[in-house]
Amino acid sequence: MTAVPVQVAVCGPAECTEAEWDHAHETGRLLAGHGAVVVCGGLGGVMAAAAAGARSAGGVTVGILPAADRTAAGPDLTVVLPTGLGQARNNVIVNAADAVIAVGGSWGTLSEVALAMRRGTVPVVQIGGWHVHDRDGRPAGGIVNAAGPAEAVAATGLFP
Amino acid sequence: MTAVPVQVAVCGPAECTEAEWDHAHETGRLLAGHGAVVVCGGLGGVMAAAAAGARSAGGVTVGILPAADRTAAGPDLTVVLPTGLGQARNNVIVNAADAVIAVGGSWGTLSEVALAMRRGTVPVVQIGGWHVHDRDGRPAGGIVNAAGPAEAVAATGLFP
Amino acid sequence: MTAVPVQVAVCGPAECTEAEWDHAHETGRLLAGHGAVVVCGGLGGVMAAAAAGARSAGGVTVGILPAADRTAAGPDLTVVLPTGLGQARNNVIVNAADAVIAVGGSWGTLSEVALAMRRGTVPVVQIGGWHVHDRDGRPAGGIVNAAGPAEAVAATGLFP
Amino acid sequence: MTAVPVQVAVCGPAECTEAEWDHAHETGRLLAGHGAVVVCGGLGGVMAAAAAGARSAGGVTVGILPAADRTAAGPDLTVVLPTGLGQARNNVIVNAADAVIAVGGSWGTLSEVALAMRRGTVPVVQIGGWHVHDRDGRPAGGIVNAAGPAEAVAATGLFP
């Protein structure tokens, strides 16, 4: 039997800033350097950047698409999974991950962060991104905020 | 052909406060009074309260469960759908809704709110609940905050 | 607590013969007469016929659609669930059912019959429809073949 | 942009005969030799055999599991996707495939074959396996029956 692969999801908006692109690319690159499979939503923006970064380091990348076909798939994906599940695919991404790193914010990204926190078994880290406060205005606990890719990857605790 | 039913999702934590229970019950009751089908996650807490309220007004209630069987289904459900999809069922709830009303907050609830905002085509209203801020600390736009059930139901715009 | 509703799925092709329409309509009518909720795929053909029959007897009907919106929903549905799951919704139909009755055959219908047999916990009955043989040409066991609606509904064993 | 990978699903029962194991292993080996990604259900039997064969030829293998965690994942998987979708994951396997090859028969396998035929856009090939007849006893058209792995892989038409 071979070892179970370490898999990390990199989530973020399909339309992102240049800084977010750079963060996602570097995050993908670092993860692949550690031998981790990079899982993402398979579209553009942060997803494409993470895949490009991982591919640049020789890593395996997986894109889990909402559509039932591959038309919208970004480049740099070793495996393309057109789930046909729509945004229900966000939970498939989350279940595949030993850790979730979000770069930047959007409603779709937030749904993935929330589903990962709901799952409750893997580290959830974000670089930038949106913030969640409870009714009393306090940050909802548990998400690690990282200043950049190196800190985010370290915060997963997967690569000691 | 018969008219398409109006369907409203009431989302919220499986473990809730008494005030949240009361809000969810009254929300369900009001919705059923307007002839709307109440869709919920089919478990306890806010979900059970919304179903109980709707049932008390003679309404049709639908519980969309994460599990593949009905063991965990709450009472007061006209229809029980054990999807076997886990938390991916949250997006099925959202797609079924002409409006989403969240009562109280939890990570699961937030994932439903975020998926509804991601969908972008129906009103999303919350009573209490968590708040989302963008990176600059400003509220992420689009969610209507209501003081109570009557205001929440009115804010859906479905019952003029 | 109210009693758990009995739910029966009626499956079959979206394009069907007149005889299949009649069989599905009568099956829906009989099921509603027993107080069962009729679950179907929510589109035309056998699905619409089953809903129409159940509605004619005052029953509750649920259409579980592949699309993410209600555009293609047939009439006579008390509840419309546009899952956005594509054909993965077939397993949601199966999980919702205390028994599955297939009327007529198609690949989609066969997938539902096979998923129901894979689930292995509820009766699977067909009127007409396709037949499955193992590699030795023997019928794959377990599906009950019924001559018509009354026999099919009786074969579910749900209404003694 | 890199080329889109060719992906072939190998489906079959979790409990299989020795001959089925050999066929699945050889099918996986041949597919990987052509540079195709082998997608499977990620469990034992035919699924594990296909992954083992592909891995023996240096190929990339993907296991798409019904459960939400990796506990039941077979060995020899480059990527493990615990979907948490139950048997609804069968449609994710089908959507991921440029061709589907079934080895042996079971209800789960048949559901995948039927979903692939329902999709209607990719070749569906089987080695052994069950047979489907319409109401008049004629084979339901469209599935290619192959005598063995080499013929099955050739029948996909993907490797001219």
XYZ file of C-alpha atoms in Angstrom:
640
model
C 0.000 0.000 0.000
C 1.204 3.472 -0.815
C 1.016 6.408 1.558
C -2.165 8.464 1.590
C -1.442 11.750 -0.211
C -1.632 15.016 1.690
C -4.226 17.225 0.020
C -4.743 20.935 0.622
C -7.587 23.011 -0.794
C -6.824 26.550 -1.938
C -10.037 28.554 -2.218
C -10.738 32.042 -3.441
C -12.626 34.215 -5.875
C -12.625 33.622 -9.631
C -11.940 37.320 -10.056
C -9.088 38.438 -7.857
C -6.581 41.215 -7.357
C -2.998 40.935 -8.492
C -1.880 40.587 -4.881
C -4.322 37.720 -4.363
C -3.063 36.043 -7.529
C 0.492 36.277 -6.257
C -0.452 34.908 -2.840
C -2.375 32.001 -4.343
C 0.421 31.189 -6.788
C 3.020 31.195 -4.046
C 0.759 29.128 -1.786
C 0.355 26.525 -4.522
C 4.064 26.500 -5.174
C 4.930 25.974 -1.516
C 2.341 23.227 -1.085
C 3.620 21.329 -4.111
C 7.139 21.743 -2.793
C 6.010 19.869 0.304
C 4.586 17.096 -1.890
C 0.958 18.011 -1.256
C -1.759 17.665 -3.866
C -3.421 21.055 -4.457
C -7.211 20.876 -4.711
C -9.161 23.856 -5.996
C -12.397 24.852 -7.661
C -10.859 24.519 -11.107
C -11.869 27.914 -12.483
C -9.983 31.214 -12.804
C -8.580 33.789 -10.392
C -7.270 32.377 -7.143
C -8.081 28.833 -8.301
C -6.031 29.137 -11.483
C -3.206 30.877 -9.623
C -2.947 28.108 -7.032
C -2.881 25.479 -9.768
C -0.271 27.396 -11.750
C 1.936 27.738 -8.702
C 1.674 24.080 -7.822
C 2.306 23.017 -11.404
C 5.378 25.254 -11.550
C 6.807 23.177 -8.715
C 5.914 19.867 -10.370
C 2.893 19.211 -8.193
C -0.345 17.372 -8.811
C -3.384 19.666 -9.083
C -7.075 18.848 -8.997
C -9.874 21.114 -10.182
C -13.360 20.336 -8.868
C -15.755 22.205 -11.149
C -19.402 23.127 -10.599
C -20.356 22.412 -14.224
C -20.912 18.976 -15.748
C -18.326 19.525 -18.455
C -14.779 20.810 -18.657
C -15.397 23.914 -20.744
C -14.616 26.349 -17.942
C -11.661 24.424 -16.540
C -8.550 26.473 -15.952
C -5.133 25.368 -17.186
C -2.518 23.646 -15.033
C -4.859 20.952 -13.745
C -3.579 17.371 -13.582
C -7.096 16.130 -12.968
C -10.335 17.888 -13.928
C -13.553 16.857 -12.211
C -16.647 18.438 -13.717
C -19.027 17.435 -10.962
C -22.277 18.780 -12.353
C -23.199 19.606 -8.748
C -23.168 23.396 -8.981
C -22.073 25.055 -5.758
C -22.755 21.808 -3.900
C -19.302 20.952 -5.190
C -17.893 23.326 -2.578
C -18.460 20.653 0.044
C -16.641 18.097 -2.093
C -13.634 20.421 -2.149
C -13.805 20.791 1.618
C -14.116 17.047 2.242
C -11.064 16.407 0.064
C -8.831 18.662 2.135
C -6.440 18.031 5.016
C -6.405 21.796 5.371
C -8.184 24.691 3.670
C -6.394 27.911 2.742
C -8.577 30.784 1.512
C -7.027 33.678 -0.358
C -9.262 36.733 -0.642
C -12.997 36.833 -0.185
C -16.271 36.269 -2.012
C -19.568 34.644 -1.136
C -18.473 31.380 -2.749
C -15.187 31.459 -0.874
C -16.986 32.216 2.367
C -19.278 29.229 1.813
C -16.208 27.008 1.550
C -14.662 28.495 4.677
C -17.944 28.048 6.550
C -18.353 24.453 5.339
C -14.785 23.709 6.420
C -15.425 25.198 9.859
C -18.695 23.251 10.021
C -16.773 20.075 9.252
C -14.526 21.007 12.134
C -11.712 18.529 11.625
C -9.100 20.357 9.571
C -7.235 23.669 9.895
C -8.807 26.612 8.084
C -6.436 29.431 7.236
C -7.032 32.628 5.342
C -4.874 35.253 3.745
C -6.838 38.472 3.520
C -10.437 37.511 2.977
C -13.612 38.321 4.773
C -14.199 38.253 8.478
C -17.067 36.769 10.408
C -18.386 38.229 13.651
C -20.984 36.807 15.974
C -24.007 38.787 17.080
C -21.972 40.521 19.757
C -19.424 41.715 17.245
C -16.731 39.274 18.301
C -14.788 37.324 15.674
C -16.281 33.844 15.204
C -13.459 31.683 16.470
C -11.311 29.131 14.763
C -10.063 30.580 11.498
C -6.342 31.313 11.442
C -5.442 34.580 9.740
C -2.067 34.467 8.038
C -0.066 37.403 6.712
C 1.109 35.550 3.616
C 1.658 32.209 1.892
C 4.574 30.949 3.982
C 2.724 31.665 7.201
C -0.471 30.134 5.816
C 1.217 26.912 4.747
C 2.988 26.653 8.098
C -0.294 27.268 9.909
C -1.796 24.113 8.412
C 0.495 22.137 10.680
C 0.837 19.507 7.967
C 4.513 20.056 7.156
C 6.514 20.046 10.359
C -51.437 23.613 -14.697
C -51.393 24.611 -11.063
C -49.556 27.647 -9.744
C -45.929 27.217 -8.758
C -45.731 27.155 -4.962
C -43.854 29.890 -3.135
C -41.093 28.283 -1.095
C -39.066 29.948 1.642
C -36.085 28.407 3.405
C -35.676 29.013 7.116
C -32.104 28.270 8.204
C -30.431 28.245 11.565
C -28.489 26.231 14.106
C -29.615 22.821 15.370
C -28.916 24.061 18.875
C -30.506 27.413 19.469
C -31.566 29.814 22.204
C -35.148 30.133 23.353
C -35.427 33.500 21.630
C -34.217 31.958 18.358
C -36.714 29.133 18.732
C -39.505 31.670 19.183
C -38.372 33.714 16.182
C -38.127 30.638 13.964
C -41.521 29.336 15.090
C -43.193 32.674 14.417
C -41.421 32.975 11.047
C -42.697 29.554 10.028
C -46.190 30.403 11.211
C -46.275 33.646 9.246
C -44.925 32.034 6.084
C -47.507 29.242 6.213
C -50.189 31.859 6.780
C -49.150 33.375 3.457
C -49.469 29.969 1.809
C -45.734 29.459 1.420
C -44.047 26.086 1.699
C -41.408 26.173 4.449
C -38.163 24.444 3.512
C -35.578 23.696 6.186
C -32.709 21.387 7.046
C -35.017 18.938 8.750
C -33.156 18.611 12.036
C -33.658 20.257 15.459
C -33.355 23.770 16.848
C -34.284 26.534 14.421
C -35.194 23.963 11.766
C -37.662 22.145 14.005
C -39.081 25.423 15.287
C -39.768 26.732 11.784
C -41.479 23.474 10.848
C -43.541 23.489 14.033
C -44.660 27.045 13.415
C -45.610 26.360 9.831
C -47.423 23.155 10.757
C -49.368 25.029 13.454
C -50.757 27.231 10.689
C -51.605 24.278 8.462
C -48.643 24.731 6.160
C -46.591 22.310 4.103
C -43.077 21.744 5.464
C -40.069 20.104 3.843
C -36.982 18.858 5.656
C -33.870 18.350 3.551
C -31.562 16.178 5.622
C -27.826 15.594 5.303
C -28.114 11.890 6.168
C -29.288 9.137 3.829
C -32.035 8.017 6.180
C -34.753 9.675 8.237
C -33.517 8.779 11.691
C -32.619 12.350 12.631
C -35.648 13.982 11.046
C -37.516 16.399 13.254
C -41.292 16.253 13.711
C -43.757 18.463 11.855
C -42.384 17.681 8.388
C -44.852 17.021 5.577
C -42.034 15.744 3.401
C -38.704 14.332 4.567
C -35.822 14.190 2.112
C -32.821 12.295 3.443
C -30.419 13.358 0.716
C -27.336 11.424 1.729
C -25.336 14.431 0.530
C -23.971 15.613 3.870
C -23.533 19.367 4.020
C -23.733 19.531 0.219
C -27.454 19.429 0.930
C -27.172 23.051 2.043
C -27.055 24.102 -1.592
C -30.178 22.047 -2.334
C -31.988 24.001 0.391
C -30.796 27.266 -1.110
C -31.805 26.312 -4.665
C -35.296 25.400 -3.452
C -35.933 28.833 -1.984
C -37.613 31.958 -3.295
C -36.129 33.650 -0.255
C -33.829 32.581 2.579
C -34.409 33.641 6.185
C -31.670 32.813 8.675
C -32.385 32.857 12.385
C -29.292 32.869 14.593
C -25.810 31.882 13.553
C -23.539 28.865 13.161
C -21.017 27.755 10.581
C -23.619 25.627 8.828
C -26.071 28.496 8.800
C -23.411 30.833 7.472
C -22.636 28.399 4.662
C -26.294 28.548 3.630
C -26.359 32.338 3.787
C -23.154 32.512 1.738
C -24.449 30.013 -0.846
C -27.663 32.026 -1.131
C -25.709 35.250 -1.653
C -23.481 33.422 -4.156
C -26.599 32.349 -6.029
C -27.565 35.998 -6.066
C -31.157 35.741 -7.258
C -33.268 35.665 -4.100
C -33.592 37.841 -1.000
C -31.484 36.790 1.978
C -32.731 37.999 5.342
C -31.423 37.326 8.799
C -32.725 37.740 12.308
C -29.800 37.962 14.663
C -27.077 35.792 13.266
C -23.501 36.392 12.343
C -22.140 39.304 10.373
C -19.686 39.291 7.539
C -17.159 42.062 6.942
C -14.872 42.520 3.998
C -11.147 43.035 4.389
C -11.648 46.732 5.090
C -14.057 46.002 7.923
C -17.156 47.053 5.996
C -20.240 44.840 6.057
C -20.348 42.608 2.962
C -23.397 43.984 1.205
C -26.693 42.409 0.365
C -28.023 40.649 3.434
C -31.084 42.270 4.982
C -31.040 42.380 8.769
C -34.511 42.171 10.283
C -35.489 42.874 13.884
C -38.005 40.033 14.046
C -40.164 37.545 12.157
C -42.756 39.974 10.786
C -40.060 42.280 9.450
C -38.127 39.315 8.035
C -41.117 37.875 6.205
C -41.995 41.313 4.827
C -38.392 41.819 3.708
C -38.608 38.833 1.381
C -40.890 40.921 -0.827
C -42.859 37.780 -1.697
C -46.116 38.704 0.030
C -47.146 42.171 -1.008
C -44.626 14.509 17.164
C -46.473 13.727 13.985
C -46.184 10.440 12.162
C -43.442 10.095 9.572
C -45.028 10.338 6.134
C -44.911 7.352 3.795
C -43.131 8.410 0.615
C -43.063 6.480 -2.646
C -40.966 7.392 -5.683
C -42.494 6.924 -9.120
C -39.782 6.884 -11.780
C -39.916 6.725 -15.535
C -38.989 8.392 -18.793
C -39.754 12.042 -19.579
C -41.069 10.857 -22.925
C -43.488 8.000 -22.502
C -46.211 6.090 -24.283
C -49.892 6.672 -23.633
C -50.081 3.369 -21.766
C -47.182 4.380 -19.546
C -48.838 7.733 -18.864
C -52.012 5.941 -17.814
C -50.123 3.513 -15.599
C -48.170 6.321 -13.920
C -51.296 8.427 -13.409
C -53.167 5.534 -11.840
C -50.159 4.633 -9.674
C -49.992 8.211 -8.381
C -53.712 8.250 -7.751
C -53.624 5.008 -5.785
C -50.622 6.072 -3.725
C -52.240 9.383 -2.780
C -55.394 7.484 -1.895
C -53.315 5.573 0.649
C -52.028 8.874 2.055
C -48.537 8.478 0.631
C -46.457 11.394 -0.596
C -45.505 10.853 -4.248
C -41.887 11.727 -5.032
C -40.755 12.021 -8.644
C -38.167 13.643 -10.876
C -40.379 16.652 -11.436
C -40.241 16.741 -15.236
C -42.633 15.453 -17.938
C -43.826 12.053 -19.077
C -44.144 9.453 -16.351
C -43.088 11.998 -13.724
C -45.828 14.470 -14.655
C -48.386 11.688 -14.933
C -47.642 10.372 -11.453
C -47.917 13.882 -10.015
C -51.169 14.527 -11.866
C -52.662 11.291 -10.596
C -51.635 11.968 -7.021
C -52.883 15.532 -7.179
C -56.223 14.330 -8.554
C -56.632 12.358 -5.341
C -55.650 15.285 -3.151
C -52.140 14.018 -2.465
C -48.879 15.777 -1.754
C -46.367 15.594 -4.620
C -42.672 16.395 -4.689
C -40.597 17.000 -7.806
C -36.839 16.650 -7.423
C -35.330 18.352 -10.456
C -31.847 18.042 -11.938
C -31.638 21.754 -12.781
C -30.928 24.567 -10.332
C -34.113 26.421 -11.198
C -37.771 25.554 -11.644
C -38.119 26.336 -15.330
C -38.614 22.726 -16.378
C -40.845 21.747 -13.461
C -44.019 19.956 -14.400
C -47.404 20.992 -13.051
C -49.174 19.311 -10.137
C -46.225 19.550 -7.771
C -46.860 20.602 -4.172
C -43.140 21.060 -3.634
C -40.518 21.724 -6.303
C -36.872 21.067 -5.499
C -34.485 22.291 -8.162
C -31.409 20.543 -6.812
C -28.809 21.777 -9.254
C -27.236 18.317 -8.948
C -27.882 17.044 -12.458
C -28.458 13.299 -12.571
C -26.889 12.980 -9.131
C -30.371 13.974 -8.018
C -31.487 10.467 -8.926
C -29.957 9.205 -5.712
C -31.794 11.875 -3.727
C -35.057 10.555 -5.179
C -34.095 7.022 -4.214
C -33.088 7.966 -0.665
C -36.424 9.734 -0.168
C -38.441 6.632 -0.974
C -39.983 3.905 1.149
C -40.514 2.090 -2.138
C -39.632 2.758 -5.767
C -42.057 2.081 -8.602
C -40.674 2.400 -12.134
C -43.039 2.740 -15.079
C -41.424 2.154 -18.447
C -37.726 2.241 -19.237
C -34.913 4.619 -20.108
C -31.291 4.960 -19.063
C -32.207 7.537 -16.441
C -34.951 5.311 -15.094
C -32.604 2.341 -15.027
C -30.072 4.375 -13.051
C -32.759 5.001 -10.433
C -33.753 1.348 -10.333
C -30.097 0.324 -9.994
C -29.438 2.896 -7.258
C -32.509 1.663 -5.391
C -31.344 -1.942 -5.673
C -27.848 -0.845 -4.581
C -29.410 0.822 -1.540
C -31.054 -2.504 -0.851
C -33.495 -1.506 1.865
C -36.751 -0.744 0.049
C -38.975 -2.619 -2.414
C -38.319 -1.903 -6.091
C -41.230 -2.584 -8.404
C -41.579 -2.049 -12.110
C -44.432 -1.929 -14.571
C -43.064 -2.675 -17.992
C -39.589 -1.284 -18.165
C -36.263 -2.743 -18.966
C -34.832 -5.998 -17.727
C -31.418 -6.737 -16.346
C -29.628 -10.044 -16.827
C -26.389 -11.195 -15.299
C -23.548 -12.526 -17.389
C -25.163 -15.945 -17.567
C -28.370 -14.504 -18.950
C -30.345 -14.938 -15.748
C -32.480 -12.079 -14.460
C -30.635 -10.068 -11.813
C -32.730 -10.802 -8.767
C -34.800 -8.572 -6.566
C -36.946 -6.358 -8.772
C -40.657 -7.149 -8.604
C -42.415 -7.030 -11.962
C -46.043 -5.956 -11.708
C -48.724 -6.177 -14.384
C -50.253 -2.828 -13.519
C -50.664 -0.025 -10.969
C -52.796 -1.873 -8.419
C -50.399 -4.812 -8.360
C -47.403 -2.470 -8.180
C -48.773 -0.486 -5.261
C -49.672 -3.702 -3.437
C -46.187 -5.082 -4.105
C -44.605 -2.277 -2.119
C -45.998 -3.903 1.002
C -46.543 -0.453 2.521
C -50.355 -0.503 2.566
C -51.548 -3.715 4.152
C -1.966 26.424 -21.088
C -1.388 22.743 -20.712
C -3.346 20.096 -22.559
C -6.551 18.836 -20.987
C -5.861 15.371 -19.566
C -7.663 12.342 -20.966
C -9.603 10.691 -18.160
C -11.182 7.247 -18.233
C -13.421 5.804 -15.533
C -13.061 2.130 -14.684
C -16.130 0.903 -12.824
C -16.979 -2.397 -11.227
C -17.950 -4.209 -8.053
C -16.061 -3.857 -4.769
C -16.145 -7.641 -4.513
C -14.976 -9.237 -7.728
C -13.704 -12.486 -9.171
C -10.059 -13.121 -9.861
C -10.699 -12.799 -13.592
C -12.361 -9.425 -13.067
C -9.443 -8.278 -10.957
C -7.049 -9.262 -13.714
C -9.124 -7.508 -16.363
C -9.391 -4.331 -14.312
C -5.678 -4.337 -13.504
C -4.737 -4.782 -17.144
C -7.251 -2.121 -18.201
C -5.722 0.355 -15.747
C -2.220 -0.524 -16.897
C -3.074 0.000 -20.556
C -4.858 3.302 -19.891
C -1.919 4.657 -17.911
C 0.394 3.528 -20.692
C -1.593 5.788 -23.011
C -1.147 8.682 -20.572
C -4.750 8.655 -19.393
C -5.781 9.472 -15.847
C -7.710 6.531 -14.360
C -10.786 7.566 -12.377
C -12.553 5.039 -10.161
C -14.773 4.733 -7.111
C -11.780 4.482 -4.821
C -12.775 1.344 -2.939
C -11.781 -2.321 -3.332
C -12.295 -5.003 -5.967
C -12.363 -3.723 -9.537
C -11.697 -0.186 -8.349
C -8.540 -1.126 -6.466
C -7.396 -3.350 -9.325
C -7.714 -0.579 -11.898
C -5.794 1.810 -9.657
C -3.093 -0.786 -9.011
C -2.700 -1.447 -12.718
C -2.490 2.234 -13.570
C -0.048 2.900 -10.756
C 2.142 0.016 -11.944
C 2.514 1.883 -15.237
C 3.299 5.194 -13.530
C -0.152 6.644 -14.091
C -2.218 9.146 -12.152
C -5.209 7.596 -10.362
C -8.215 9.249 -8.770
C -10.589 7.620 -6.281
C -13.982 9.257 -5.869
C -15.397 7.876 -2.630
C -18.982 7.841 -1.359
C -17.949 8.546 2.234
C -16.927 11.923 3.638
C -13.571 10.648 4.844
C -10.751 8.554 3.447
C -11.009 5.580 5.767
C -12.203 3.182 3.069
C -9.892 4.452 0.333
C -7.982 1.773 -1.501
C -4.238 1.994 -2.057
C -2.622 3.184 -5.274
C -4.583 6.421 -5.481
C -2.752 9.616 -6.432
C -5.756 11.667 -5.410
C -8.489 10.641 -2.955
C -11.800 12.487 -3.030
C -14.103 11.585 -0.164
C -17.189 13.273 -1.552
C -19.630 12.627 1.265
C -22.292 12.243 -1.442
C -23.030 8.545 -1.014
C -23.969 6.869 -4.288
C -24.662 10.277 -5.814
C -20.912 10.259 -6.319
C -21.482 7.778 -9.143
C -22.566 10.651 -11.354
C -19.427 12.594 -10.465
C -17.372 9.631 -11.674
C -19.354 9.533 -14.905
C -19.049 13.285 -15.533
C -15.285 13.076 -15.058
C -14.853 10.493 -17.795
C -14.007 10.720 -21.486
C -15.008 7.079 -21.601
C -16.404 4.574 -19.105
C -15.188 0.975 -18.937
C -17.143 -1.374 -16.679
C -15.615 -4.659 -15.569
C -18.101 -7.121 -14.109
C -21.531 -6.334 -12.772
C -23.352 -5.153 -9.679
C -26.206 -2.754 -9.003
C -23.773 0.067 -8.264
C -21.850 -0.660 -11.446
C -25.067 -0.775 -13.429
C -26.079 2.617 -12.036
C -22.821 4.041 -13.375
C -23.298 2.427 -16.769
C -26.873 3.738 -16.922
C -25.822 7.252 -15.867
C -23.112 7.215 -18.521
C -25.596 6.111 -21.188
C -28.031 8.766 -19.909
C -25.282 11.362 -20.307
C -24.912 10.107 -23.839
C -21.705 11.844 -24.839
C -18.938 9.345 -24.134
C -18.264 5.728 -25.094
C -19.441 3.115 -22.605
C -17.660 -0.220 -22.802
C -18.037 -3.298 -20.681
C -16.040 -6.453 -20.113
C -18.373 -9.118 -18.828
C -20.976 -7.398 -16.717
C -24.708 -7.349 -16.781
C -26.930 -6.929 -19.784
C -29.935 -4.708 -20.256
C -32.920 -5.639 -22.398
C -35.884 -3.513 -23.339
C -39.433 -4.663 -22.811
C -39.347 -6.666 -26.018
C -36.274 -8.557 -24.905
C -33.917 -6.740 -27.243
C -30.577 -5.460 -25.922
C -30.822 -1.765 -25.020
C -28.494 -0.258 -27.575
C -25.270 1.627 -27.192
C -23.010 -0.265 -24.807
C -19.977 -1.833 -26.438
C -19.173 -5.305 -25.179
C -15.474 -6.074 -25.252
C -13.814 -9.469 -24.841
C -10.943 -8.110 -22.769
C -8.908 -5.085 -21.667
C -7.091 -4.414 -24.948
C -10.340 -4.501 -26.896
C -12.070 -2.354 -24.281
C -9.386 0.317 -24.306
C -9.374 0.351 -28.096
C -13.170 0.627 -28.130
C -13.036 3.941 -26.292
C -11.663 5.458 -29.481
C -9.499 7.793 -27.397
C -6.112 6.345 -28.353
C -5.889 6.075 -32.121
